PDB file of C-alpha atoms in Angstrom:
ATOM      1  CA  UNK A   1     102.760 124.160 188.064  1.00 52.00           C
ATOM      2  CA  UNK A   2      99.276 124.222 186.544  1.00 54.00           C
ATOM      3  CA  UNK A   3     100.534 126.443 183.715  1.00 54.00           C
ATOM      4  CA  UNK A   4     103.356 124.008 182.892  1.00 52.00           C
ATOM      5  CA  UNK A   5     100.875 121.153 182.886  1.00 51.00           C
ATOM      6  CA  UNK A   6      98.595 123.052 180.489  1.00 53.00           C
ATOM      7  CA  UNK A   7     101.515 123.619 178.096  1.00 48.00           C
ATOM      8  CA  UNK A   8     102.400 119.915 178.114  1.00 47.00           C
ATOM      9  CA  UNK A   9      98.778 118.929 177.521  1.00 47.00           C
ATOM     10  CA  UNK A  10      98.541 121.463 174.688  1.00 56.00           C
ATOM     11  CA  UNK A  11     101.659 120.084 173.003  1.00 49.00           C
ATOM     12  CA  UNK A  12     100.344 116.529 173.298  1.00 60.00           C
ATOM     13  CA  UNK A  13      96.995 117.537 171.812  1.00 63.00           C
ATOM     14  CA  UNK A  14      98.726 119.343 168.939  1.00 57.00           C
ATOM     15  CA  UNK A  15     100.910 116.328 168.156  1.00 53.00           C
ATOM     16  CA  UNK A  16      97.892 114.001 168.242  1.00 55.00           C
ATOM     17  CA  UNK A  17      95.990 116.323 165.888  1.00 58.00           C
ATOM     18  CA  UNK A  18      98.880 116.518 163.412  1.00 54.00           C
ATOM     19  CA  UNK A  19      99.368 112.741 163.420  1.00 52.00           C
ATOM     20  CA  UNK A  20      95.626 112.146 163.034  1.00 60.00           C
ATOM     21  CA  UNK A  21      95.304 114.622 160.162  1.00 58.00           C
ATOM     22  CA  UNK A  22      98.340 113.116 158.465  1.00 54.00           C
ATOM     23  CA  UNK A  23      96.974 109.603 158.857  1.00 50.00           C
ATOM     24  CA  UNK A  24      93.575 110.430 157.392  1.00 50.00           C
ATOM     25  CA  UNK A  25      95.228 112.561 154.726  1.00 51.00           C
ATOM     26  CA  UNK A  26      97.177 109.532 153.535  1.00 46.00           C
ATOM     27  CA  UNK A  27      93.975 107.495 153.454  1.00 43.00           C
ATOM     28  CA  UNK A  28      92.271 110.242 151.430  1.00 44.00           C
ATOM     29  CA  UNK A  29      95.134 110.424 148.950  1.00 42.00           C
ATOM     30  CA  UNK A  30      95.205 106.655 148.647  1.00 43.00           C
ATOM     31  CA  UNK A  31      91.516 106.576 147.785  1.00 38.00           C
ATOM     32  CA  UNK A  32      91.765 109.375 145.242  1.00 39.00           C
ATOM     33  CA  UNK A  33      94.903 108.198 143.496  1.00 39.00           C
ATOM     34  CA  UNK A  34      93.817 106.524 140.286  1.00 38.00           C
ATOM     35  CA  UNK A  35      96.379 103.735 140.206  1.00 42.00           C
ATOM     36  CA  UNK A  36      98.308 104.096 143.440  1.00 42.00           C
ATOM     37  CA  UNK A  37     101.600 104.715 141.659  1.00 45.00           C
ATOM     38  CA  UNK A  38     104.024 107.221 143.111  1.00 42.00           C
ATOM     39  CA  UNK A  39     107.638 107.824 142.286  1.00 48.00           C
ATOM     40  CA  UNK A  40     110.571 109.361 144.062  1.00 45.00           C
ATOM     41  CA  UNK A  41     113.153 110.638 141.596  1.00 48.00           C
ATOM     42  CA  UNK A  42     116.037 113.007 141.974  1.00 49.00           C
ATOM     43  CA  UNK A  43     117.199 115.759 139.693  1.00 50.00           C
ATOM     44  CA  UNK A  44     120.141 113.814 138.267  1.00 56.00           C
ATOM     45  CA  UNK A  45     120.358 111.382 135.398  1.00 71.00           C
ATOM     46  CA  UNK A  46     117.709 108.743 135.972  1.00 93.00           C
ATOM     47  CA  UNK A  47     116.963 105.689 133.846  1.00 97.00           C
ATOM     48  CA  UNK A  48     113.367 104.532 134.148  1.00 97.00           C
ATOM     49  CA  UNK A  49     112.503 100.836 133.860  1.00 97.00           C
ATOM     50  CA  UNK A  50     109.050  99.914 132.560  1.00 97.00           C
ATOM     51  CA  UNK A  51     108.190  96.237 132.919  1.00 97.00           C
ATOM     52  CA  UNK A  52     106.137  94.433 130.294  1.00 97.00           C
ATOM     53  CA  UNK A  53     105.625  90.971 131.743  1.00 97.00           C
ATOM     54  CA  UNK A  54     103.188  88.246 130.722  1.00 96.00           C
ATOM     55  CA  UNK A  55     100.732  87.999 127.844  1.00 96.00           C
ATOM     56  CA  UNK A  56      99.954  91.369 126.269  1.00 97.00           C
ATOM     57  CA  UNK A  57      96.266  92.172 126.748  1.00 95.00           C
ATOM     58  CA  UNK A  58      94.221  95.337 127.115  1.00 94.00           C
ATOM     59  CA  UNK A  59      94.412  95.121 130.908  1.00 93.00           C
ATOM     60  CA  UNK A  60      98.166  94.467 131.026  1.00 95.00           C
ATOM     61  CA  UNK A  61      99.126  96.793 128.171  1.00 96.00           C
ATOM     62  CA  UNK A  62      97.367  99.989 129.269  1.00 96.00           C
ATOM     63  CA  UNK A  63      99.559 100.546 132.362  1.00 96.00           C
ATOM     64  CA  UNK A  64     102.665 100.147 130.186  1.00 97.00           C
ATOM     65  CA  UNK A  65     101.452 102.825 127.764  1.00 98.00           C
ATOM     66  CA  UNK A  66     100.467 105.104 130.630  1.00 96.00           C
ATOM     67  CA  UNK A  67     103.888 104.830 132.260  1.00 97.00           C
ATOM     68  CA  UNK A  68     105.705 105.422 128.968  1.00 97.00           C
ATOM     69  CA  UNK A  69     103.666 108.549 128.252  1.00 96.00           C
ATOM     70  CA  UNK A  70     104.218 109.789 131.804  1.00 95.00           C
ATOM     71  CA  UNK A  71     107.983 109.377 131.722  1.00 96.00           C
ATOM     72  CA  UNK A  72     108.216 110.808 128.222  1.00 96.00           C
ATOM     73  CA  UNK A  73     107.418 114.194 129.759  1.00 93.00           C
ATOM     74  CA  UNK A  74     109.510 113.735 132.913  1.00 93.00           C
ATOM     75  CA  UNK A  75     112.584 115.971 133.026  1.00 91.00           C
ATOM     76  CA  UNK A  76     114.276 113.737 135.593  1.00 92.00           C
ATOM     77  CA  UNK A  77     113.990 110.566 133.482  1.00 95.00           C
ATOM     78  CA  UNK A  78     116.682 110.818 130.822  1.00 96.00           C
ATOM     79  CA  UNK A  79     116.219 107.377 129.228  1.00 98.00           C
ATOM     80  CA  UNK A  80     113.766 104.489 129.451  1.00 98.00           C
ATOM     81  CA  UNK A  81     114.269 100.735 129.447  1.00 98.00           C
ATOM     82  CA  UNK A  82     111.347  98.529 128.458  1.00 98.00           C
ATOM     83  CA  UNK A  83     112.062  95.264 130.281  1.00 98.00           C
ATOM     84  CA  UNK A  84     110.262  92.559 128.306  1.00 98.00           C
ATOM     85  CA  UNK A  85     109.371  89.080 129.509  1.00 98.00           C
ATOM     86  CA  UNK A  86     106.430  88.244 127.280  1.00 97.00           C
ATOM     87  CA  UNK A  87     105.363  85.721 124.625  1.00 97.00           C
ATOM     88  CA  UNK A  88     103.316  88.464 122.965  1.00 97.00           C
ATOM     89  CA  UNK A  89      99.566  88.784 122.839  1.00 96.00           C
ATOM     90  CA  UNK A  90      96.797  90.812 121.235  1.00 96.00           C
ATOM     91  CA  UNK A  91      97.824  92.566 118.018  1.00 97.00           C
ATOM     92  CA  UNK A  92      96.092  95.903 118.564  1.00 96.00           C
ATOM     93  CA  UNK A  93      97.443  96.651 122.050  1.00 97.00           C
ATOM     94  CA  UNK A  94     100.920  95.468 120.986  1.00 98.00           C
ATOM     95  CA  UNK A  95     100.752  98.062 118.230  1.00 98.00           C
ATOM     96  CA  UNK A  96      99.691 100.752 120.691  1.00 98.00           C
ATOM     97  CA  UNK A  97     102.669 100.001 122.933  1.00 98.00           C
ATOM     98  CA  UNK A  98     104.883 100.108 119.836  1.00 98.00           C
ATOM     99  CA  UNK A  99     103.459 103.545 119.023  1.00 98.00           C
ATOM    100  CA  UNK A 100     103.970 104.771 122.592  1.00 98.00           C
ATOM    101  CA  UNK A 101     107.643 103.799 122.458  1.00 98.00           C
ATOM    102  CA  UNK A 102     108.051 105.622 119.148  1.00 98.00           C
ATOM    103  CA  UNK A 103     106.576 108.745 120.744  1.00 97.00           C
ATOM    104  CA  UNK A 104     108.997 108.506 123.653  1.00 98.00           C
ATOM    105  CA  UNK A 105     111.926 108.212 121.247  1.00 97.00           C
ATOM    106  CA  UNK A 106     111.162 111.696 119.951  1.00 97.00           C
ATOM    107  CA  UNK A 107     112.186 113.006 123.380  1.00 97.00           C
ATOM    108  CA  UNK A 108     114.641 110.503 124.872  1.00 98.00           C
ATOM    109  CA  UNK A 109     116.304 107.164 124.104  1.00 98.00           C
ATOM    110  CA  UNK A 110     114.552 103.859 124.703  1.00 98.00           C
ATOM    111  CA  UNK A 111     116.268 100.491 125.139  1.00 99.00           C
ATOM    112  CA  UNK A 112     114.408  97.175 124.997  1.00 98.00           C
ATOM    113  CA  UNK A 113     115.868  94.617 127.421  1.00 98.00           C
ATOM    114  CA  UNK A 114     114.746  91.058 126.778  1.00 98.00           C
ATOM    115  CA  UNK A 115     114.461  88.688 129.726  1.00 97.00           C
ATOM    116  CA  UNK A 116     113.581  84.978 129.416  1.00 97.00           C
ATOM    117  CA  UNK A 117     111.075  85.398 126.588  1.00 98.00           C
ATOM    118  CA  UNK A 118     110.438  88.283 124.215  1.00 98.00           C
ATOM    119  CA  UNK A 119     108.720  86.561 121.334  1.00 98.00           C
ATOM    120  CA  UNK A 120     106.101  87.493 118.747  1.00 97.00           C
ATOM    121  CA  UNK A 121     104.326  90.573 120.176  1.00 97.00           C
ATOM    122  CA  UNK A 122     107.138  90.880 122.720  1.00 98.00           C
ATOM    123  CA  UNK A 123     109.621  91.161 119.866  1.00 98.00           C
ATOM    124  CA  UNK A 124     107.249  93.446 117.930  1.00 98.00           C
ATOM    125  CA  UNK A 125     107.255  95.911 120.829  1.00 98.00           C
ATOM    126  CA  UNK A 126     111.044  95.710 121.165  1.00 98.00           C
ATOM    127  CA  UNK A 127     111.473  96.750 117.532  1.00 98.00           C
ATOM    128  CA  UNK A 128     110.132 100.212 118.366  1.00 98.00           C
ATOM    129  CA  UNK A 129     113.130 101.008 120.596  1.00 98.00           C
ATOM    130  CA  UNK A 130     116.481 102.596 119.762  1.00 98.00           C
ATOM    131  CA  UNK A 131     118.400  99.479 120.777  1.00 98.00           C
ATOM    132  CA  UNK A 132     117.518  95.873 121.618  1.00 99.00           C
ATOM    133  CA  UNK A 133     119.571  93.871 124.107  1.00 99.00           C
ATOM    134  CA  UNK A 134     118.974  90.176 124.793  1.00 98.00           C
ATOM    135  CA  UNK A 135     120.481  87.447 126.911  1.00 98.00           C
ATOM    136  CA  UNK A 136     122.168  84.724 124.830  1.00 98.00           C
ATOM    137  CA  UNK A 137     119.497  82.283 126.012  1.00 98.00           C
ATOM    138  CA  UNK A 138     116.488  84.560 125.550  1.00 98.00           C
ATOM    139  CA  UNK A 139     113.676  83.042 123.470  1.00 98.00           C
ATOM    140  CA  UNK A 140     112.690  85.560 120.812  1.00 98.00           C
ATOM    141  CA  UNK A 141     111.489  85.755 117.223  1.00 98.00           C
ATOM    142  CA  UNK A 142     108.183  83.974 116.478  1.00 97.00           C
ATOM    143  CA  UNK A 143     107.372  86.646 113.906  1.00 98.00           C
ATOM    144  CA  UNK A 144     103.871  85.852 112.740  1.00 97.00           C
ATOM    145  CA  UNK A 145     100.148  86.034 113.449  1.00 97.00           C
ATOM    146  CA  UNK A 146      97.644  83.536 114.778  1.00 94.00           C
ATOM    147  CA  UNK A 147      93.845  83.558 114.891  1.00 92.00           C
ATOM    148  CA  UNK A 148      92.148  80.707 116.726  1.00 86.00           C
ATOM    149  CA  UNK A 149      88.583  79.437 116.798  1.00 80.00           C
ATOM    150  CA  UNK A 150      87.032  76.646 118.811  1.00 81.00           C
ATOM    151  CA  UNK A 151      83.955  74.776 117.651  1.00 81.00           C
ATOM    152  CA  UNK A 152      81.675  72.400 119.539  1.00 82.00           C
ATOM    153  CA  UNK A 153      79.473  71.463 116.596  1.00 76.00           C
ATOM    154  CA  UNK A 154      80.089  67.714 116.969  1.00 82.00           C
ATOM    155  CA  UNK A 155      79.340  67.859 120.688  1.00 82.00           C
ATOM    156  CA  UNK A 156      76.114  69.770 120.053  1.00 77.00           C
ATOM    157  CA  UNK A 157      75.162  67.192 117.440  1.00 77.00           C
ATOM    158  CA  UNK A 158      75.667  64.353 119.918  1.00 82.00           C
ATOM    159  CA  UNK A 159      73.560  66.190 122.477  1.00 84.00           C
ATOM    160  CA  UNK A 160      70.830  66.804 119.931  1.00 84.00           C
ATOM    161  CA  UNK A 161      71.186  70.580 120.177  1.00 86.00           C
ATOM    162  CA  UNK A 162      70.645  72.681 117.066  1.00 80.00           C
ATOM    163  CA  UNK A 163      71.638  76.317 116.627  1.00 81.00           C
ATOM    164  CA  UNK A 164      69.754  78.698 114.352  1.00 82.00           C
ATOM    165  CA  UNK A 165      71.279  82.016 113.274  1.00 82.00           C
ATOM    166  CA  UNK A 166      69.704  84.914 111.398  1.00 87.00           C
ATOM    167  CA  UNK A 167      72.385  87.160 109.919  1.00 84.00           C
ATOM    168  CA  UNK A 168      72.605  90.221 107.723  1.00 90.00           C
ATOM    169  CA  UNK A 169      75.489  88.960 105.622  1.00 85.00           C
ATOM    170  CA  UNK A 170      77.287  85.800 104.617  1.00 87.00           C
ATOM    171  CA  UNK A 171      80.241  86.338 106.949  1.00 82.00           C
ATOM    172  CA  UNK A 172      78.446  87.911 109.920  1.00 87.00           C
ATOM    173  CA  UNK A 173      78.734  84.832 112.149  1.00 82.00           C
ATOM    174  CA  UNK A 174      82.199  83.792 111.016  1.00 86.00           C
ATOM    175  CA  UNK A 175      84.043  82.050 113.833  1.00 77.00           C
ATOM    176  CA  UNK A 176      80.921  80.871 115.630  1.00 81.00           C
ATOM    177  CA  UNK A 177      81.484  77.857 117.865  1.00 79.00           C
ATOM    178  CA  UNK A 178      78.332  76.120 116.596  1.00 79.00           C
ATOM    179  CA  UNK A 179      79.702  75.081 113.184  1.00 84.00           C
ATOM    180  CA  UNK A 180      82.878  74.639 111.183  1.00 84.00           C
ATOM    181  CA  UNK A 181      84.105  77.365 108.863  1.00 86.00           C
ATOM    182  CA  UNK A 182      83.326  77.357 105.176  1.00 90.00           C
ATOM    183  CA  UNK A 183      86.109  77.573 102.603  1.00 94.00           C
ATOM    184  CA  UNK A 184      85.143  81.154 101.744  1.00 94.00           C
ATOM    185  CA  UNK A 185      85.275  82.126 105.423  1.00 90.00           C
ATOM    186  CA  UNK A 186      88.684  80.521 105.790  1.00 91.00           C
ATOM    187  CA  UNK A 187      90.000  82.477 102.793  1.00 95.00           C
ATOM    188  CA  UNK A 188      88.580  85.733 104.144  1.00 94.00           C
ATOM    189  CA  UNK A 189      90.130  85.230 107.578  1.00 93.00           C
ATOM    190  CA  UNK A 190      93.428  84.186 106.050  1.00 95.00           C
ATOM    191  CA  UNK A 191      93.550  87.524 104.233  1.00 96.00           C
ATOM    192  CA  UNK A 192      93.018  89.285 107.575  1.00 95.00           C
ATOM    193  CA  UNK A 193      95.809  87.277 109.198  1.00 96.00           C
ATOM    194  CA  UNK A 194      98.183  87.993 106.323  1.00 97.00           C
ATOM    195  CA  UNK A 195      97.433  91.716 106.481  1.00 98.00           C
ATOM    196  CA  UNK A 196      98.374  91.742 110.182  1.00 97.00           C
ATOM    197  CA  UNK A 197     101.432  89.672 109.271  1.00 98.00           C
ATOM    198  CA  UNK A 198     102.549  92.279 106.731  1.00 98.00           C
ATOM    199  CA  UNK A 199     102.135  94.949 109.417  1.00 98.00           C
ATOM    200  CA  UNK A 200     104.446  92.905 111.656  1.00 98.00           C
ATOM    201  CA  UNK A 201     107.062  92.567 108.917  1.00 98.00           C
ATOM    202  CA  UNK A 202     106.822  96.295 108.191  1.00 98.00           C
ATOM    203  CA  UNK A 203     107.375  97.121 111.872  1.00 98.00           C
ATOM    204  CA  UNK A 204     110.439  94.879 112.036  1.00 98.00           C
ATOM    205  CA  UNK A 205     111.768  96.352 108.789  1.00 97.00           C
ATOM    206  CA  UNK A 206     111.335  99.898 110.061  1.00 96.00           C
ATOM    207  CA  UNK A 207     112.661  99.199 113.535  1.00 96.00           C
ATOM    208  CA  UNK A 208     115.668  97.134 112.502  1.00 96.00           C
ATOM    209  CA  UNK A 209     116.552  99.020 109.332  1.00 96.00           C
ATOM    210  CA  UNK A 210     116.314  95.826 107.292  1.00 96.00           C
ATOM    211  CA  UNK A 211     114.751  95.137 103.924  1.00 97.00           C
ATOM    212  CA  UNK A 212     111.545  93.111 103.958  1.00 97.00           C
ATOM    213  CA  UNK A 213     113.171  90.495 101.759  1.00 97.00           C
ATOM    214  CA  UNK A 214     115.672  89.935 104.573  1.00 97.00           C
ATOM    215  CA  UNK A 215     112.881  89.461 107.104  1.00 97.00           C
ATOM    216  CA  UNK A 216     110.484  87.158 105.262  1.00 98.00           C
ATOM    217  CA  UNK A 217     112.744  84.069 105.553  1.00 97.00           C
ATOM    218  CA  UNK A 218     112.843  84.662 109.341  1.00 98.00           C
ATOM    219  CA  UNK A 219     109.147  85.464 109.673  1.00 98.00           C
ATOM    220  CA  UNK A 220     107.637  81.988 109.510  1.00 97.00           C
ATOM    221  CA  UNK A 221     106.979  81.731 113.242  1.00 96.00           C
ATOM    222  CA  UNK A 222     110.426  80.341 114.028  1.00 97.00           C
ATOM    223  CA  UNK A 223     111.902  81.109 117.432  1.00 98.00           C
ATOM    224  CA  UNK A 224     115.537  82.006 118.044  1.00 98.00           C
ATOM    225  CA  UNK A 225     117.847  82.232 121.008  1.00 98.00           C
ATOM    226  CA  UNK A 226     119.180  85.664 121.829  1.00 98.00           C
ATOM    227  CA  UNK A 227     122.522  84.648 120.352  1.00 98.00           C
ATOM    228  CA  UNK A 228     120.915  83.472 117.115  1.00 98.00           C
ATOM    229  CA  UNK A 229     118.862  86.665 116.924  1.00 98.00           C
ATOM    230  CA  UNK A 230     122.034  88.711 117.399  1.00 98.00           C
ATOM    231  CA  UNK A 231     123.761  86.875 114.550  1.00 98.00           C
ATOM    232  CA  UNK A 232     120.684  87.425 112.354  1.00 98.00           C
ATOM    233  CA  UNK A 233     120.559  91.155 113.098  1.00 97.00           C
ATOM    234  CA  UNK A 234     117.306  90.970 115.051  1.00 98.00           C
ATOM    235  CA  UNK A 235     118.924  92.352 118.225  1.00 98.00           C
ATOM    236  CA  UNK A 236     121.783  94.818 118.693  1.00 98.00           C
ATOM    237  CA  UNK A 237     123.801  93.382 121.542  1.00 98.00           C
ATOM    238  CA  UNK A 238     123.905  90.651 124.159  1.00 98.00           C
ATOM    239  CA  UNK A 239     123.542  91.227 127.876  1.00 98.00           C
ATOM    240  CA  UNK A 240     121.158  91.612 130.760  1.00 97.00           C
ATOM    241  CA  UNK A 241     119.387  94.425 132.542  1.00 96.00           C
ATOM    242  CA  UNK A 242     122.614  95.917 133.935  1.00 96.00           C
ATOM    243  CA  UNK A 243     124.066  96.206 130.442  1.00 97.00           C
ATOM    244  CA  UNK A 244     120.780  97.717 129.283  1.00 97.00           C
ATOM    245  CA  UNK A 245     121.042 100.399 131.982  1.00 96.00           C
ATOM    246  CA  UNK A 246     124.601 101.215 130.941  1.00 96.00           C
ATOM    247  CA  UNK A 247     123.564 101.399 127.284  1.00 97.00           C
ATOM    248  CA  UNK A 248     120.575 103.633 128.033  1.00 97.00           C
ATOM    249  CA  UNK A 249     122.769 105.956 130.116  1.00 96.00           C
ATOM    250  CA  UNK A 250     125.306 106.139 127.300  1.00 96.00           C
ATOM    251  CA  UNK A 251     122.629 106.993 124.719  1.00 97.00           C
ATOM    252  CA  UNK A 252     121.240 109.685 127.031  1.00 96.00           C
ATOM    253  CA  UNK A 253     124.668 111.167 127.727  1.00 95.00           C
ATOM    254  CA  UNK A 254     124.409 110.528 131.463  1.00 93.00           C
ATOM    255  CA  UNK A 255     127.732 110.990 133.211  1.00 90.00           C
ATOM    256  CA  UNK A 256     128.579 108.791 136.164  1.00 87.00           C
ATOM    257  CA  UNK A 257     126.452 105.988 137.526  1.00 88.00           C
ATOM    258  CA  UNK A 258     122.778 106.458 136.614  1.00 90.00           C
ATOM    259  CA  UNK A 259     119.953 105.997 139.090  1.00 93.00           C
ATOM    260  CA  UNK A 260     117.488 103.277 138.148  1.00 94.00           C
ATOM    261  CA  UNK A 261     113.867 104.264 138.753  1.00 94.00           C
ATOM    262  CA  UNK A 262     110.854 101.968 138.735  1.00 91.00           C
ATOM    263  CA  UNK A 263     107.180 102.755 139.276  1.00 86.00           C
ATOM    264  CA  UNK A 264     106.496 102.281 142.965  1.00 70.00           C
ATOM    265  CA  UNK A 265     103.244 100.588 143.828  1.00 64.00           C
ATOM    266  CA  UNK A 266     101.886 102.270 146.912  1.00 57.00           C
ATOM    267  CA  UNK A 267     100.427  99.930 149.510  1.00 54.00           C
ATOM    268  CA  UNK A 268      96.790 100.444 150.292  1.00 51.00           C
ATOM    269  CA  UNK A 269      94.606  99.023 153.005  1.00 49.00           C
ATOM    270  CA  UNK A 270      94.028  95.353 152.352  1.00 53.00           C
ATOM    271  CA  UNK A 271      90.259  95.701 152.024  1.00 53.00           C
ATOM    272  CA  UNK A 272      90.630  98.187 149.138  1.00 52.00           C
ATOM    273  CA  UNK A 273      93.301  96.040 147.499  1.00 57.00           C
ATOM    274  CA  UNK A 274      91.161  92.897 147.723  1.00 54.00           C
ATOM    275  CA  UNK A 275      88.111  94.716 146.379  1.00 53.00           C
ATOM    276  CA  UNK A 276      90.132  96.162 143.511  1.00 53.00           C
ATOM    277  CA  UNK A 277      91.578  92.770 142.589  1.00 53.00           C
ATOM    278  CA  UNK A 278      88.134  91.178 142.761  1.00 52.00           C
ATOM    279  CA  UNK A 279      86.571  93.768 140.447  1.00 52.00           C
ATOM    280  CA  UNK A 280      89.571  93.628 138.106  1.00 55.00           C
ATOM    281  CA  UNK A 281      89.242  89.848 137.904  1.00 56.00           C
ATOM    282  CA  UNK A 282      85.545  90.086 137.053  1.00 49.00           C
ATOM    283  CA  UNK A 283      86.230  92.703 134.382  1.00 52.00           C
ATOM    284  CA  UNK A 284      89.025  90.632 132.839  1.00 51.00           C
ATOM    285  CA  UNK A 285      86.912  87.461 132.824  1.00 47.00           C
ATOM    286  CA  UNK A 286      83.962  89.205 131.194  1.00 46.00           C
ATOM    287  CA  UNK A 287      86.232  90.897 128.646  1.00 48.00           C
ATOM    288  CA  UNK A 288      87.958  87.636 127.733  1.00 49.00           C
ATOM    289  CA  UNK A 289      84.692  85.735 127.462  1.00 43.00           C
ATOM    290  CA  UNK A 290      82.862  88.215 125.267  1.00 43.00           C
ATOM    291  CA  UNK A 291      85.624  89.821 123.226  1.00 55.00           C
ATOM    292  CA  UNK A 292      85.466  87.032 120.633  1.00 63.00           C
ATOM    293  CA  UNK A 293      88.381  85.701 118.587  1.00 72.00           C
ATOM    294  CA  UNK A 294      91.337  88.081 118.416  1.00 83.00           C
ATOM    295  CA  UNK A 295      94.345  88.482 116.173  1.00 87.00           C
ATOM    296  CA  UNK A 296      97.413  87.530 118.175  1.00 88.00           C
ATOM    297  CA  UNK A 297     101.117  88.181 117.893  1.00 85.00           C
ATOM    298  CA  UNK A 298     101.650  85.278 120.283  1.00 86.00           C
ATOM    299  CA  UNK A 299     104.262  82.558 120.741  1.00 88.00           C
ATOM    300  CA  UNK A 300     102.482  79.382 121.862  1.00 77.00           C
TER     301      UNK A 300
END
C-alpha cells in the first residue's frame, strides 16, 4: 500500500515539475523573443499577408520590412500579399519598403491589395509589387511630395521674444520656426521636393511599365477611386483581399485552396506589454519632436 502511494506521489511530483518548467520556459522565451512574433505554417502552398496600415513612419515601417525579408526566405510561403490601408508617409521609409518588396519579387510573387486608402506613399509601395488590386471605391493616387514647416515668428514678436542664431552657412537653419523662409530658401527646398517627386514618378513608371509622359498628367496630387485608377492603368484589377489571395496563388502556381498566413502576435504578460507600449510611445514622441521637417509622400 505504501509502495503504491509512493508511486502516485512520484507521478504527481513529476507532472508538477514538467508543468512548472514548461510555464517558466514560456516566460523565458517570451522575454527573449525580440518582437513576440511566431508563426505556424504548414508545408503546403501558403500565402502570407503583411499588413501596412496607417501613416508610414520609421516605427510602423520597420516591422513591415522585417516581415517581408523573413518571408522572402521562407520555403512554406509561396506568395506574399501586402495589404495596404495607408495615406502614405515619410519618403525614405516608403522607399525602403518599396525596395524590400522588389527583393521579395526575386524569389516569389507579391500582390498589393488596397483597402480603403492606398494613396501617395501607400500607392508608391504598391507599385513595387507584381500586381495591384483595388476595391472600386478605394482612394488611391495622390502622386506627389509635400514638405511642411510651421512658424511662430508673429507670436514670438507679440510676446517680445527674440531668437538669435549663429550658423555656419546661409541655409543651415532653413525651416526654423522662429522666422519665415527667404525666397532663396524656398527655391532650394522646392528643388528638393521636385527631386523626390521625380523619384516617385520614376518608381511608378518602373512599376507600372508606363512612360513618364503618361504619368506626369496624373501626378499632380490628384486622388482617384480604385475604378478610376483601373481605367487609367494605375492598378491591374478590381477586387478585395479574397481576390488578392486567389491572384497570388495563381501567380505562385499553388494548386487547390491556399492557406492564408498572417504574423501572429504572441500574448505576453500585461506588465511587459504595458511597459513596452509606454517606452515605444516615449520613443515615438521624442523621434517625432526632434526629427525636424520631413519629405512626405502623404495624402492629407
